[in-house]
Each structure stands twice: as structure tokens, then as C-alpha cells.
Coordinates of C-alpha atoms and ligand atoms in Angstrom, one line a residue:
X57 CA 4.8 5.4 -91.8
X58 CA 7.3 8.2 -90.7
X59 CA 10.8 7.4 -90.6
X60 CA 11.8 8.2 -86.8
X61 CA 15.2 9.8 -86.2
X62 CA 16.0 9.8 -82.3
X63 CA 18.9 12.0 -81.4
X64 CA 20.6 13.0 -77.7
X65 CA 22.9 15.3 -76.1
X66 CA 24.8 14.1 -72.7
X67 CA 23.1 14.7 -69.7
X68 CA 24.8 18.0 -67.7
X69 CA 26.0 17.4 -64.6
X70 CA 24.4 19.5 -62.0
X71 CA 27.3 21.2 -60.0
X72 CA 27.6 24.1 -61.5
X73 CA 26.4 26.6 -64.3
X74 CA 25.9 25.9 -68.2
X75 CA 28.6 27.3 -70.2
X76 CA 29.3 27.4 -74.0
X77 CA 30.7 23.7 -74.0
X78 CA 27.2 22.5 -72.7
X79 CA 25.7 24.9 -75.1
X80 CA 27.4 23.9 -78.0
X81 CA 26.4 20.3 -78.3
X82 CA 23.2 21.1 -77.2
X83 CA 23.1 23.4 -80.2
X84 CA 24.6 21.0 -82.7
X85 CA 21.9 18.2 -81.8
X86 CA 19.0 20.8 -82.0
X87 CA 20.4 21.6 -85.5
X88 CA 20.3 18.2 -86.4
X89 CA 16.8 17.6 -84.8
X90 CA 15.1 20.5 -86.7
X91 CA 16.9 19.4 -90.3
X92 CA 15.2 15.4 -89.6
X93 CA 12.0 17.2 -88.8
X94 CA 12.2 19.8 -92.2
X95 CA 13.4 16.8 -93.6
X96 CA 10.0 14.8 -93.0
X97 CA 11.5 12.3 -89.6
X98 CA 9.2 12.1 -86.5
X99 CA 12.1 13.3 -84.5
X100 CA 12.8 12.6 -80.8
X101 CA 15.4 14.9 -79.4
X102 CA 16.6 14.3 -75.8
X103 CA 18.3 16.6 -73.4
X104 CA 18.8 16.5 -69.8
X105 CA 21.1 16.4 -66.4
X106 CA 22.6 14.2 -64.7
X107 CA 21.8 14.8 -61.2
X108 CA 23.8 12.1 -59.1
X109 CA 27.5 11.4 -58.0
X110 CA 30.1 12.2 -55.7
X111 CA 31.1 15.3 -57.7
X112 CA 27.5 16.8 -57.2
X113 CA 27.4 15.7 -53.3
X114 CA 30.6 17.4 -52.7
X115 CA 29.5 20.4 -54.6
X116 CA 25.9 20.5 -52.7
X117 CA 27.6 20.0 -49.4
X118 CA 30.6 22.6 -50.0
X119 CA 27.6 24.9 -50.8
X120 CA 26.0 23.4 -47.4
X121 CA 22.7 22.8 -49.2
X122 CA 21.2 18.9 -49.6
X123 CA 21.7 17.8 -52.5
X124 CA 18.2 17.9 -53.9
X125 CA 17.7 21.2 -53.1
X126 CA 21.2 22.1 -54.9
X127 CA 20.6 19.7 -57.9
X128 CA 16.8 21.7 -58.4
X129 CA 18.4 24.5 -58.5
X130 CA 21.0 23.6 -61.2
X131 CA 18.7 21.7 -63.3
X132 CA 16.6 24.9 -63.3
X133 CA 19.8 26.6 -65.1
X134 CA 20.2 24.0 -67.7
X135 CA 16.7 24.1 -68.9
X136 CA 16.8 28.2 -69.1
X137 CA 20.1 27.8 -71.1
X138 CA 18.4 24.6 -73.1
X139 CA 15.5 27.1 -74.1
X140 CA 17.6 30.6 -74.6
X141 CA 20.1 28.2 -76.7
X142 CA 17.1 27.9 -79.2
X143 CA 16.3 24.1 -78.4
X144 CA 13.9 22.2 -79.8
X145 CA 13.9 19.2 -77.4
X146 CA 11.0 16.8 -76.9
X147 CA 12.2 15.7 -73.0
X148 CA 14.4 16.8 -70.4
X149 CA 15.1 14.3 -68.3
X150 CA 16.6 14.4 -64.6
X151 CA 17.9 11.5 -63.2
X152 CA 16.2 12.5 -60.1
X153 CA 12.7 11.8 -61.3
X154 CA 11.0 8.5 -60.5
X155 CA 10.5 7.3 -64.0
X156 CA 14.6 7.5 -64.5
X157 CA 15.3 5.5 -60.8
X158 CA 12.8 2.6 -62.2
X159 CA 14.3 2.0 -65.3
X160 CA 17.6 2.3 -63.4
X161 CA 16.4 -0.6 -61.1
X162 CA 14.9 -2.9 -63.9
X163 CA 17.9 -2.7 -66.1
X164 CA 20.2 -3.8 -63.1
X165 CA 17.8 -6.5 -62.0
X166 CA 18.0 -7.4 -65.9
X167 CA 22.0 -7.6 -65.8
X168 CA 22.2 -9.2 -62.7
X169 CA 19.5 -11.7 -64.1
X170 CA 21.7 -12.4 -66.8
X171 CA 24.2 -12.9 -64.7
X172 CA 26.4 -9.8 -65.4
X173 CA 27.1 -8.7 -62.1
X174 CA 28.9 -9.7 -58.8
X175 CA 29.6 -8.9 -55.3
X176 CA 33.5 -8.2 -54.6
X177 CA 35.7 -5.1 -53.2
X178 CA 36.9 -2.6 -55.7
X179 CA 40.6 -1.3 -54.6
X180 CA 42.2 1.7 -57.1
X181 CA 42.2 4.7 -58.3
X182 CA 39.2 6.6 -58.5
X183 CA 38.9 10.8 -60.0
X184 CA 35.6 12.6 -58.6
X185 CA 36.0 15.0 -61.0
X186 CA 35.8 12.5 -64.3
X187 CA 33.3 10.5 -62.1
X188 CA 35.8 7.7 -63.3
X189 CA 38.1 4.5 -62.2
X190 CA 41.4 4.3 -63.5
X191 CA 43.8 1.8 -63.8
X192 CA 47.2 2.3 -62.3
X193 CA 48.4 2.3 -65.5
X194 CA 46.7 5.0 -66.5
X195 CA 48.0 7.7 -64.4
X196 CA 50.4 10.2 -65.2
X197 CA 53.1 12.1 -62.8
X198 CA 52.4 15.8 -62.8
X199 CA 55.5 18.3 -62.7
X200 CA 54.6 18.9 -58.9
X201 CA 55.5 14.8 -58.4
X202 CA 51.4 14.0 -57.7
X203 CA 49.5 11.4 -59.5
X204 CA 46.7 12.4 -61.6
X205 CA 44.4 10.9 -63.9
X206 CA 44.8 11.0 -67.9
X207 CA 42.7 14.0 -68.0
X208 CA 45.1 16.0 -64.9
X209 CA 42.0 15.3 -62.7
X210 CA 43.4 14.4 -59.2
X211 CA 42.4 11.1 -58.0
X212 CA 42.0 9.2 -54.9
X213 CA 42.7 5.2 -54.1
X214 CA 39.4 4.3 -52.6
X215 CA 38.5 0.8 -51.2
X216 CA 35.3 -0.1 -50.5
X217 CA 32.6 -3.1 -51.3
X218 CA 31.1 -2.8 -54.7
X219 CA 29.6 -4.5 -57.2
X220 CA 31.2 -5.2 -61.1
X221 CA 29.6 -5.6 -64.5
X222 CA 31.5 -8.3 -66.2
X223 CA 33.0 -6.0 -68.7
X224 CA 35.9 -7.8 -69.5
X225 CA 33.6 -10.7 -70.9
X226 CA 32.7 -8.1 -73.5
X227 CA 36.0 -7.5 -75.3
X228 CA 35.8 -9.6 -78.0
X229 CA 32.1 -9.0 -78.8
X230 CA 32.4 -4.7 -78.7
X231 CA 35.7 -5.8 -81.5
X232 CA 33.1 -7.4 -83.6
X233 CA 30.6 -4.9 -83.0
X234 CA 33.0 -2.1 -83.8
X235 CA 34.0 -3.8 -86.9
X236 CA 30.8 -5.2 -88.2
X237 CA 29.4 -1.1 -87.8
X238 CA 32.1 1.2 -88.9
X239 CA 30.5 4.4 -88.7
X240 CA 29.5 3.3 -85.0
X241 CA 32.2 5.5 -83.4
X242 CA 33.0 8.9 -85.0
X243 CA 35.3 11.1 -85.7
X244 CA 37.9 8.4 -87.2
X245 CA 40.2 9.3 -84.4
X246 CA 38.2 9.0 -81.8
X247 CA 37.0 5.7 -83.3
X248 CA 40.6 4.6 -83.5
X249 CA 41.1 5.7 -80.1
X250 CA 38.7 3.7 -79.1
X251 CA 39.1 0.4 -80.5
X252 CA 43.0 0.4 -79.4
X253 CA 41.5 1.0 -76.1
X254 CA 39.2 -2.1 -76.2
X255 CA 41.8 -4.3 -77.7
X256 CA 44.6 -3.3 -75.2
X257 CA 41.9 -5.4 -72.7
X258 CA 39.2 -4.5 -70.4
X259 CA 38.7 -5.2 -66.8
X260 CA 35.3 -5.6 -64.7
X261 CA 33.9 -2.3 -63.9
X262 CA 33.3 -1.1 -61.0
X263 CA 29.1 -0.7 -61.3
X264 CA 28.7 0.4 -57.2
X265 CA 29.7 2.7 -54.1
X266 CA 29.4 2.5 -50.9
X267 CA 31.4 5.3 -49.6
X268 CA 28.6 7.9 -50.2
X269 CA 25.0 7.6 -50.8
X270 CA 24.2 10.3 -53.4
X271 CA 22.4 7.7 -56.2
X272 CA 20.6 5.2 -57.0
X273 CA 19.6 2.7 -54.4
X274 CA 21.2 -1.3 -55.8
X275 CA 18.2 -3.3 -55.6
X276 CA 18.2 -5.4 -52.6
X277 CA 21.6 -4.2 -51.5
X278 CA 21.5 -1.6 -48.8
X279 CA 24.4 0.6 -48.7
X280 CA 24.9 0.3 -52.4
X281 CA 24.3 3.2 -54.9
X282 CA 24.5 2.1 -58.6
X283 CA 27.9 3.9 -60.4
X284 CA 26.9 7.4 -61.8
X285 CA 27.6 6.1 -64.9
X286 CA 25.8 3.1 -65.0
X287 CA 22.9 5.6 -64.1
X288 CA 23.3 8.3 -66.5
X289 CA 23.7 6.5 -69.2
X290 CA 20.7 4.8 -68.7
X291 CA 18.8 8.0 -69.5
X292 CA 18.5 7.6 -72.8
X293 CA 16.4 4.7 -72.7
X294 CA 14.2 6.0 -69.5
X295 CA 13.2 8.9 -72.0
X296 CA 12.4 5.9 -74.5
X297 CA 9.5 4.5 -71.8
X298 CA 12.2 1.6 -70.6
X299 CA 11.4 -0.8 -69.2
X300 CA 7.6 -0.5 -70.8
X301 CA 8.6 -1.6 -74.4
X302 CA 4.8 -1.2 -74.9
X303 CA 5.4 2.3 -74.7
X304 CA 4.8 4.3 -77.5
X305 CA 8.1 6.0 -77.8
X306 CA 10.2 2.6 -77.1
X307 CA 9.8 2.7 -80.6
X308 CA 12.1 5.2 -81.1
X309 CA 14.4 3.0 -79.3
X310 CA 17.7 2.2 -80.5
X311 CA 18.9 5.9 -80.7
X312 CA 20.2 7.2 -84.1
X313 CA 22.4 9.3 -82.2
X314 CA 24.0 9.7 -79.2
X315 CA 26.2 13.2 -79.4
X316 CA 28.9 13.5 -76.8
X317 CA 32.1 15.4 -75.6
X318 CA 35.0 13.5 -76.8
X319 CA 36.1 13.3 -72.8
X320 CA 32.9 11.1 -72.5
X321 CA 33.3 8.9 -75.8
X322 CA 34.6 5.9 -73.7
X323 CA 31.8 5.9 -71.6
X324 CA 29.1 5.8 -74.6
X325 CA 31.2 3.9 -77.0
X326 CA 32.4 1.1 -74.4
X327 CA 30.7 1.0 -71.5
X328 CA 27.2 1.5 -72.8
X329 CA 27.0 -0.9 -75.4
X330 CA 28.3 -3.7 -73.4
X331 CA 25.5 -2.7 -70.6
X332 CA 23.0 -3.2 -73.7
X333 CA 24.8 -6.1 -75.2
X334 CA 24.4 -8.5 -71.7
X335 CA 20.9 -6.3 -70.8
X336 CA 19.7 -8.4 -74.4
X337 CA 18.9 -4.6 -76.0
X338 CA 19.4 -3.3 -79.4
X339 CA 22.2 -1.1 -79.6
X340 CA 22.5 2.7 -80.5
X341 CA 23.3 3.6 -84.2
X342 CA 26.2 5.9 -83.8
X343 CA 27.6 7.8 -81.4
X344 CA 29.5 11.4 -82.4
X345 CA 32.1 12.8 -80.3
X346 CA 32.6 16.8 -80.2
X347 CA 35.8 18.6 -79.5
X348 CA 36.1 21.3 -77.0
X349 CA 36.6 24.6 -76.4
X350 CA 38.7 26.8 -75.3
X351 CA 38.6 30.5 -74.7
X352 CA 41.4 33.1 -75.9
X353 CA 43.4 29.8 -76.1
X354 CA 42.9 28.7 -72.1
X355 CA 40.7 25.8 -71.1
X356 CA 37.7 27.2 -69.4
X357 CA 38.0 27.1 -65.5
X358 CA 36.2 28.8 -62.5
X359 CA 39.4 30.0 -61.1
X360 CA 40.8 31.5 -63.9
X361 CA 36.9 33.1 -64.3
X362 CA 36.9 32.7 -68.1
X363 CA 33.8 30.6 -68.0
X364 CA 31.7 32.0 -70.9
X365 CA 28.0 31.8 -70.1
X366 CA 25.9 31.1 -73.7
X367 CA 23.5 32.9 -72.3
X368 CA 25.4 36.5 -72.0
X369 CA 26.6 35.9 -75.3
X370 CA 23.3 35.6 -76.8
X371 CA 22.3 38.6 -74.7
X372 CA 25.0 40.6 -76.3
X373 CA 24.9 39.2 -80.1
X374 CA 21.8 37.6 -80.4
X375 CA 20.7 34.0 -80.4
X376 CA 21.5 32.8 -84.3
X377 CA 24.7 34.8 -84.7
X378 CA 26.1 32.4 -81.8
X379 CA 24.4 29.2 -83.1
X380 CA 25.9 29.7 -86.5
X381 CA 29.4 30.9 -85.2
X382 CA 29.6 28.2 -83.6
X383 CA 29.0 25.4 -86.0
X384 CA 30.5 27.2 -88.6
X385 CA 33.9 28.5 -87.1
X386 CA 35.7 24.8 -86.4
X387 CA 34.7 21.4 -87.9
X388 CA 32.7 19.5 -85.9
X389 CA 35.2 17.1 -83.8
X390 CA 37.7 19.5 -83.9
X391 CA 38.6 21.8 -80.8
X392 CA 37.8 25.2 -81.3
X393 CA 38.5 28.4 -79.8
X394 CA 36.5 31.2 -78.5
X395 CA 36.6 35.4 -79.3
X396 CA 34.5 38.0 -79.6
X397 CA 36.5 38.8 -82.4
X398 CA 36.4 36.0 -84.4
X399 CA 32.3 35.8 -84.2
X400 CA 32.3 39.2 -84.5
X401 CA 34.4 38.6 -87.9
X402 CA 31.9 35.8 -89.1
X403 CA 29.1 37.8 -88.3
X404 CA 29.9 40.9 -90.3
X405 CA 31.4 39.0 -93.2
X406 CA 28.9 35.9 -93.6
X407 CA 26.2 37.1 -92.0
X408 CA 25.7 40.8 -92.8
X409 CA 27.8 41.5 -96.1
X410 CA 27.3 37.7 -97.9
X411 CA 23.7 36.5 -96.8
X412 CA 22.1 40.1 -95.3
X413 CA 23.2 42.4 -98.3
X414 CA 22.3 39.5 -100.5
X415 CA 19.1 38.9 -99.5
X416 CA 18.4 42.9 -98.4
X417 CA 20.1 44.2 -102.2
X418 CA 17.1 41.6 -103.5
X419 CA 14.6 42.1 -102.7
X420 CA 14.7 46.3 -101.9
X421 CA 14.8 45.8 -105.8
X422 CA 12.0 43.7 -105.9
X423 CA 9.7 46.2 -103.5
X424 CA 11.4 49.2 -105.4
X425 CA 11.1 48.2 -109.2
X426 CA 8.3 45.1 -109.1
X427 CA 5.8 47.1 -107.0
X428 CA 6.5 44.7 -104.2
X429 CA 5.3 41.4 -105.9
X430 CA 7.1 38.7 -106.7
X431 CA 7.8 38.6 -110.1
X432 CA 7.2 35.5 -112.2
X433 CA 10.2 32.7 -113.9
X434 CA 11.1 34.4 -117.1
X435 CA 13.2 32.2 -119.8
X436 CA 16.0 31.2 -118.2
X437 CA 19.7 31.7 -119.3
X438 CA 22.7 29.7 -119.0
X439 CA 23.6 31.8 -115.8
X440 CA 20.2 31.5 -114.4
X441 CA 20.0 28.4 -114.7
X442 CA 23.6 27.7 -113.3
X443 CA 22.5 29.8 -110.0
X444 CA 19.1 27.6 -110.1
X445 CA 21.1 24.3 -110.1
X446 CA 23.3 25.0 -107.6
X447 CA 20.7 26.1 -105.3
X448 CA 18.6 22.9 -106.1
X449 CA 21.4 20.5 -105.1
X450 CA 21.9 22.6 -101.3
X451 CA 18.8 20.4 -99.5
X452 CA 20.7 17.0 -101.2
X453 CA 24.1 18.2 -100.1
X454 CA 23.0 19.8 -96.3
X455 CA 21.4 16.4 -95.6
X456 CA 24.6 14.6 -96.9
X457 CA 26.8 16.3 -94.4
X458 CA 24.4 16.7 -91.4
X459 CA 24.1 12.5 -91.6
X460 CA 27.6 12.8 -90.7
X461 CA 27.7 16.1 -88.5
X462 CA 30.1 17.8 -90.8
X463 CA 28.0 21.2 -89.8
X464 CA 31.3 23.6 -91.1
X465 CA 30.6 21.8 -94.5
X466 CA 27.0 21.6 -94.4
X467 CA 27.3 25.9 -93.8
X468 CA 29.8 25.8 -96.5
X469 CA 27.8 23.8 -99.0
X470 CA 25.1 26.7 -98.5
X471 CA 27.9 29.6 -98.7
X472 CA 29.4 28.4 -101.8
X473 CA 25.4 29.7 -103.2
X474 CA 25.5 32.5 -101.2
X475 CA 28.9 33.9 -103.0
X476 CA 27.5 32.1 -106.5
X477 CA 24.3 34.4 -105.8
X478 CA 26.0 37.8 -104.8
X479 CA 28.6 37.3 -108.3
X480 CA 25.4 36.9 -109.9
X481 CA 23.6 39.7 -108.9
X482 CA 26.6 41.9 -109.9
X483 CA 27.1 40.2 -113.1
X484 CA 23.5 40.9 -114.1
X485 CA 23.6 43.9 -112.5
X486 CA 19.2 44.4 -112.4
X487 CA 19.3 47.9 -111.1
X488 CA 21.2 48.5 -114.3
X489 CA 18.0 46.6 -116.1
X490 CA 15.6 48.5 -114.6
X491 CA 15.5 51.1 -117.6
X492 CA 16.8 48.6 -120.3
X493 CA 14.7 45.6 -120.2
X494 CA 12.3 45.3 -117.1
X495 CA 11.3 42.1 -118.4
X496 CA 15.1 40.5 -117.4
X497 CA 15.3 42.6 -114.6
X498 CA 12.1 40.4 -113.4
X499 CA 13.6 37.6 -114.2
X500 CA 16.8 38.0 -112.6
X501 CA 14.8 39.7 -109.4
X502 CA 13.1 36.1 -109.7
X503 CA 16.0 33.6 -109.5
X504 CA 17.3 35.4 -106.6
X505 CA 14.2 34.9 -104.6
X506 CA 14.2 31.4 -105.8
X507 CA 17.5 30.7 -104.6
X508 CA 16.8 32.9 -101.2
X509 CA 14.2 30.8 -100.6
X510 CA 16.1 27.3 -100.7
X511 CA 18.9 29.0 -97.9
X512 CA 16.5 30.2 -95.9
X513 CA 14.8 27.1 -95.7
X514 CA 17.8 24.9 -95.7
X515 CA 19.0 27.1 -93.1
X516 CA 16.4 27.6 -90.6
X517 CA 17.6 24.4 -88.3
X518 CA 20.5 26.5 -87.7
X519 CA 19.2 30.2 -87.7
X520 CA 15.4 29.8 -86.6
X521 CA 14.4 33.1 -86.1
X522 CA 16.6 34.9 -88.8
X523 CA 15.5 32.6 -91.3
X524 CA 11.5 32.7 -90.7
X525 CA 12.0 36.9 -91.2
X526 CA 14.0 35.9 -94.0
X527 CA 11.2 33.4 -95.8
X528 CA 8.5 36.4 -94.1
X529 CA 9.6 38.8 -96.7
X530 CA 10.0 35.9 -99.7
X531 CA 6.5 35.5 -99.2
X532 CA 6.6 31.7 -98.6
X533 CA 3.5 30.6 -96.2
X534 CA 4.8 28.6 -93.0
X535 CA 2.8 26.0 -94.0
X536 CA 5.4 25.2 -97.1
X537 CA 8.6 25.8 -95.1
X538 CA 9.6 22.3 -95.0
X539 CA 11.9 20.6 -97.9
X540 CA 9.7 18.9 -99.9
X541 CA 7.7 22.4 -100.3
X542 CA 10.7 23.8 -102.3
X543 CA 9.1 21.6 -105.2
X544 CA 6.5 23.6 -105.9
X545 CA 7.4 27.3 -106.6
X546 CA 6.0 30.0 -105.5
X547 CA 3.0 32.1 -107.3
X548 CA 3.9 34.8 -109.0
X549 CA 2.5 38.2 -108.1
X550 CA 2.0 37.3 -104.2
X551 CA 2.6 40.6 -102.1
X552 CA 5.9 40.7 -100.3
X553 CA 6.2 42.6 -96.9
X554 CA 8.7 45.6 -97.0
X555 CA 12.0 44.1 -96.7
X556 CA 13.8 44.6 -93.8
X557 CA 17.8 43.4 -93.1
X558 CA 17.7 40.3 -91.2
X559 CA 21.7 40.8 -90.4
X560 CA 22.8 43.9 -89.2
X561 CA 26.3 44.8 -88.8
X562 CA 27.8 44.2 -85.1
X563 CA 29.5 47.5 -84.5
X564 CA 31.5 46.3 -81.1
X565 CA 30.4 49.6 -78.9
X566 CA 33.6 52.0 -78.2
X567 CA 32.5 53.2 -74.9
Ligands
ME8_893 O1 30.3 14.5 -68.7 N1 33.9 22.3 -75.0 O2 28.6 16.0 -68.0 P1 29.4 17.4 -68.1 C1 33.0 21.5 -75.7 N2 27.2 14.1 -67.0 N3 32.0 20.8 -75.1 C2 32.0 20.7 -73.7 C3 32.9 21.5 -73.0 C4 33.9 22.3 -73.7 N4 34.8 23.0 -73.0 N5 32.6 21.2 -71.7 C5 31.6 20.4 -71.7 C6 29.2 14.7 -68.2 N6 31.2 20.1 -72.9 C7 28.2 13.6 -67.9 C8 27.6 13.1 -69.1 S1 26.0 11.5 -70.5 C9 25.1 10.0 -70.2 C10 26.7 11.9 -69.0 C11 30.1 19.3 -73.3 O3 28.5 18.4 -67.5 C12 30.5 18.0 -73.9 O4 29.5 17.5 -74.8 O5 30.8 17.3 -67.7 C13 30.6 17.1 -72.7 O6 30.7 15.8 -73.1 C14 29.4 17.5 -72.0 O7 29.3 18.9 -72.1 C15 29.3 16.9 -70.7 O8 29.3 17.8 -69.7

């Protein structure tokens, strides 16, 4: 049987337009989805919004449209930017659709069966813009004298009738669970973030409103909508079938991966288990928490206008320039931030003069001097075979750092080659063979395709298009594109199509 590798991304909340945060770990999960599937996983990869809220009322009724209507709309936008972004998801789910509100309601009938919940009156602070309760405690005193939430969200002291999840019942158990799973909770600091959270105490959670009725309807409780949290999170077992565990895709069910903003960690690495914990479901394998990013050094914000919509970018510099920049520029967990000159920098240095020249100064030789076939292994020397080795161990050492989202040193594993290959090809100079001894310049022509063809391959979850133009002109059929093709080698004397660069330079345009 296939091994199954089930991976998410949060589900977007629908009040306003994708931008490069969303895109980002959208991108990083579809990386990771496309490696497990090249990598021989029956992958499930789950993307989605989340649709419900106060913060989505407010913005549908500011924008005097009903809610559905506005949240249609939205959802519209995030599956554009989901495709344009390159995605390679197997479900998009909206917690608007029927399938999403019954598993809602059958895991709260299953908590309250448990006896997880109660009736009571929540009283404190509450910030529509984090969609989140805070303890007094919690709140800071901004320079302008006003309370706000951790995050500088304002918040608002709402009373109101609600129901609570016995979170606090949890503590000890999440310690344990923490502990017994280390790699549960990454980064490290988010992880210690966490636990000193948990062990500082937690208190009941707040699991209903009644002060507006965008949500899910509490079973049997009129007046009730289930906390948008309690509903989003659920997602990621609606999209599993739950609560058919007949269904064929329950079996994908615990998740491998959820991947999240680190201003959502909390929610998935607290919160979420504990809802699975008392629900009597298994538990998610890891969840990975992203930094964020900023632009020219300022947080993104509509009223400053430097919002950057992914999908101008790829307009402007193409679809795998941004995917790459973006997973290779800041390690993954890190905050990063955003110019057009630093991707313009990557581009033109890793891009165009390390991988394009490389692969473009290879094989124009091999078209020019080999009659545009691919030349056969000669006997290899102690710098071939170096080069050879080193490309051989980049499918071990990718996979080693994708399991743990280190996509910077994945890229890096892969570049180290690339600059191994371009020293090589002027070490063994084969334009300078060409007259000398034909029969190296083959051989050298060879060992360059050879090791082209294991970073194309290894490269195509992050690069898709690039990389199949790339193993085009290598002549490898896209039936032996996966990694366990790059055991067999490839026939010598196949015809390769004219080689054309797969990088240009980015020449930012004066005018
Ligand atoms: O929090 N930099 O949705 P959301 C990097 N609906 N990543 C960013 C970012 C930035 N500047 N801005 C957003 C929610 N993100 C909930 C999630 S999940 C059950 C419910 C990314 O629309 C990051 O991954 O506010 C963040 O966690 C995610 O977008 C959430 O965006």
C-alpha cells in the first residue's frame, strides 16, 4: 500500500483579498505536497477559507452586502490566487458548504456527549480582529492609554450567554502530549512558546456567541452560533469525510501536517488538540508555524496600501521566480521581508547566472558539438565522479529537510550542486575539448546532463513549469520524472530538443 501524507494550509478568512502572506504558506504546503507525491505518497493537500465570524459580518455589512453574497465573492479570490500561486490542492473547502456545517454539528454533539461542554455567561475581553478572547492579563496599554490585545488588535469587553469547552481539564494531558511528541509543535520557539503558555494554566474557552448570528447554528440551542474557531478548525477533518469514518479519505485522517501563521499556532497547537483529545480522535502529527512578512520593513496594512497582491507579482516576474524567492530568501519560521530588489537579486544571480547559464552553457554544447543527442557515460574520473555523488545524495538530503520545512536548506542543499556543477564545467572546460578529445568532451557533456537532470527533478515541487522545460530539453520522458526514475539513466543517443534558457535575466524596465 501507498504511504499517505496528508498536509493543510489555514483556512483564509474571507474579508478581504489574498495577499503574499496567504500566498506564501499556501506555496510552502504545495511544495511539500508535490515532493510526497515525486516522492511516491498518495498525498492529500487541503486548502480553503474560512467563511464565518464577526470579523467577516462586519466586513459584509460595512460593504452593505449579506454576508453570503460577500463571502462568495471572497472565496472566489482565494481560489484564483490558490490556482495562479501554482497549487496543487486536492479540496478547497468553505466553511459555508453543508458537508463542513454537519461535521461542525456532529463533533459538538460528540463533545457535549462526552460531557465537554456547558451552559454559562462569558464576561471579558474579546478582539474581532484575532477572532480571539483574551484574558485581562493579557492585554497591553498602548502609548495612546487604550487597551489592546497582545497582537495591538483593539478589543471589546463583551457579555453574553455562551457555551465553554472544558479546556482547562486539558492542561495536564496537552503537557504530556507535548512531551511524549517533541516534534509536535515547530519551530523550537514557537514550541517553547507554547508549552510555557499551557503550563502557565488554561481556562474554559469560550466555544459560543450570541451577540451576532454569522456561524454555525449550536445544536438544539437557538441563538447560539458555535466560536469561529471551534468551526474552522474543524475543516480539516470535514475534508477527511468526518463524521463518516467509512469514508475513503478518513483514512488520511490524522493529518501529517497542519502549516500555519505563527499568530495562529495557539489555536492549532492548543485548542485543537484538546477538541480531539475529549472528541476521542487521533491527533494531528505536527503542526509548523511560518513567520510573516513584512514589506520594505512595514507590516502590510490597507491603510498604508502596501498590501502586495501574489498575483501582480506573478504577473510581473512570473509564477516560479516568486515561488522560489520566497522559500529561498528567509528560513522557514523566520519573518522575512519583501523587495522587488531583493527577488530581483535572487532571480538574476540563482536563477539566471547559476541554474539558467548552467543548464543553457550545457547543453548548447551538447546540441552544438553532439549533434543534439545525448551522449553516452564515458569512464569516469575522480571529478566526475565527485559531481556524480554529490548530485546522487540531493533527493536524500531535499527529503531530509522538507520533513522538517527547512525549504532555505532544502534550496541550499540543491545550490551547493549547482555551484559544484558550474566550477566543474569551467574546470573541464568541454568547449576547449571539443578539438582535443571529443570522446571526454562527451563525457563531461554527459555528467552535466546527469546532474541537470536530478535538480530538475528535485526541483520541480518548487519550480513546476521551469523545471518540466528544463527536463523537456534533457530528454527525460514525463513518465520517469518522479524520484525513483533517477535510478535508471537515461539512453544514450535520445534526441534532445534545441535548448532554450529557462531563466532569463529580469532587466527591471527604465521607463
Ligand atoms: O487566521 N506573512 O486566517 P487569515 C506571512 N482564518 N503569512 C501570513 C501573513 C503575513 N503577513 N498574513 C497572513 C486566519 N499569513 C484563520 C485561520 S485555520 C483553521 C483558520 C498567513 O486570513 C499565515 O499562514 O488571517 C496565517 O496564519 C494565515 O495566512 C491566516 O490568515
Amino acid at each position: 500500500m501507498r504511504k499517505r501524507y496528508y498536509l493543510t494550509t489555514p483556512i483564509y478568512y474571507t474579508n478581504g483579498a489574498p495577499h503574499i502572506g496567504h500566498a506564501y504558506t499556501s506555496i510552502a504546503a504545495d511544495v511539500l505536497a508535490r515532493f510526497k507525491r515525486l516522492d511516491g505518497y498518495d498525498v492529500f493537500f487541503l486548502t480553503g477559507t474560512d467563511e464565518h465570524g464577526q470579523k467577516v459580518e462586519k466586513t459584509a455589512s460595512e460593504a452593505g452586502v449579506e454576508p453570503q453574497t460577500f463571502v462568495d465573492g471572497i472565496a472566489a479570490e482565494f481560489v484564483d490566487m490558490t490556482r495562479r500561486m501554482g497549487c496543487s490542492n486536492d479540496d478547497f473547502i468553505r466553511t459555508t458548504e453543508g458537508r463542513h456545517k454537519a461535521a461542525c454539528t456532529a463533533l459538538w454533539q460528540r463533545l457535549e456527549a462526552a460531557g465537554e461542554l456547558y451552559l454559562g455567561v462569558y464576561e471579558g475581553w474579546y478582539a474581532v480582529r484575532d477572532e480571539a478572547f483574551y484574558g485581562e492579563g493579557e492585554l497591553v496599554l498602548g502609548a495612546d492609554g487604550v487597551r489592546r490585545a497582545p497582537t495591538g488588535a483593539p478589543v471589546e469587553l463583551v457579555r453574553e450567554p455562551s457555551w465553554f469547552f472544558r479546556l482547562a481539564a486539558w492542561q495536564d494531558r496537552l503537557l504530556a502530549f507535548y512531551e511524549a511528541n517533541p516534534d509536535f509543535i515547530a519551530p523550537a520557539g514557537t514550541r517553547n512558546e507554547i508549552v510555557s503558555f499551557v503550563r502557565g494554566g488554561l481556562t474554559d474557552l469560550s466555544v459560543s456567541r450570541t451577540s451576532f448570528s454569522w456561524g454555525i447554528a449550536v445544536p438544539g440551542e437557538p441563538g447560539h452560533v458555535m466560536y469561529v474557531w471551534l468551526d474552522a478548525l474543524t475543516n480539516y477533518i470535514t475534508a477527511a469525510g468526518f463524521p463518516d469514518e467509512t469514508a475513503p479519505r478518513w483514512a488520511f485522517w490524522p493529518a501529517d501536517l497542519h502549516l500555519v501563521g505563527k499568530d495562529i499556532a495557539r489555536f492549532h497547537t492548543v485548542y485543537w488538540p484538546a477538541f480531539l483529545m475529549a472528541a476521542g480522535l487521533p491527533l494531528p502529527r505536527r503542526v509548523f508555524a511560518n513567520g510573516w512578512w513584512t514589506v520594505q520593513g512595514e507590516k502590510m496594512s490597507k491603510s498604508l496600501g502596501n498590501v502586495v497582491d501574489p498575483r501582480d507579482l506573478v504577473d510581473a516576474f512570473g509564477l516560479d521566480p516568486i515561488r522560489f524567492f520566497l522559500l529561498r530568501e528567509v528560513p522557514f519560521g523566520n519573518d522575512g521581508d519583501f523587495s522587488r530588489r531583493a527577488l530581483i537579486g535572487r532571480m538574476n544571480t540563482e536563477l539566471a547566472n547559476d541554474l539558467g547559464n548552467l543548464a543553457q552553457r550545457s547543453l548548447s554544447l551538447i546540441a552544438r558539438n553532439c549533434g543534439g543527442k545525448l551522449p553516452g557515460r564515458g569512464e569516469a574520473t575522480d571529478d566526475d565522479a565527485g559531481l556524480l555523488a554529490a548530485a546522487e545524495a540531493i533527493p536524500g538530503s531535499v527529503r531530509l529537510q522538507l520533513d522538517r520545512q527547512a525549504f532555505h536548506e532544502a534550496l541550499e542543499e540543491v545550490w551547493r550542486v549547482v555551484r559544484a556543477a558550474n566550477a566543474y564545467i569551467d574546470r573541464q572546460a568541454p568547449w576547449a575539448l571539443r578539438r582535443t578529445d571529443p570522446v571526454r568532451m562527451a563525457a563531461v557533456l554527459r555528467v552535466l546532463a546527469d546532474t541537470l537532470r536530478v535538480i530538475a527533478t528535485v526541483l520541480q515541487p518548487f519550480m513546476a513549469g521551469s523545471m518540466a522545460r528544463m527536463l523537456d530539453q534533457l530528454g527525460v520522458p514525463e513518465e520517469a520524472r518522479d524520484l525513483t526514475a533517477l535510478a535508471s539513466p537515461l539512453a544514450e543517443g535520445i534526441s534532445l530538443p534545441p535548448p532554450v534558457g529557462v531563466f532569463p535575466r529580469f532587466v527591471e524596465n527604465a521607463a
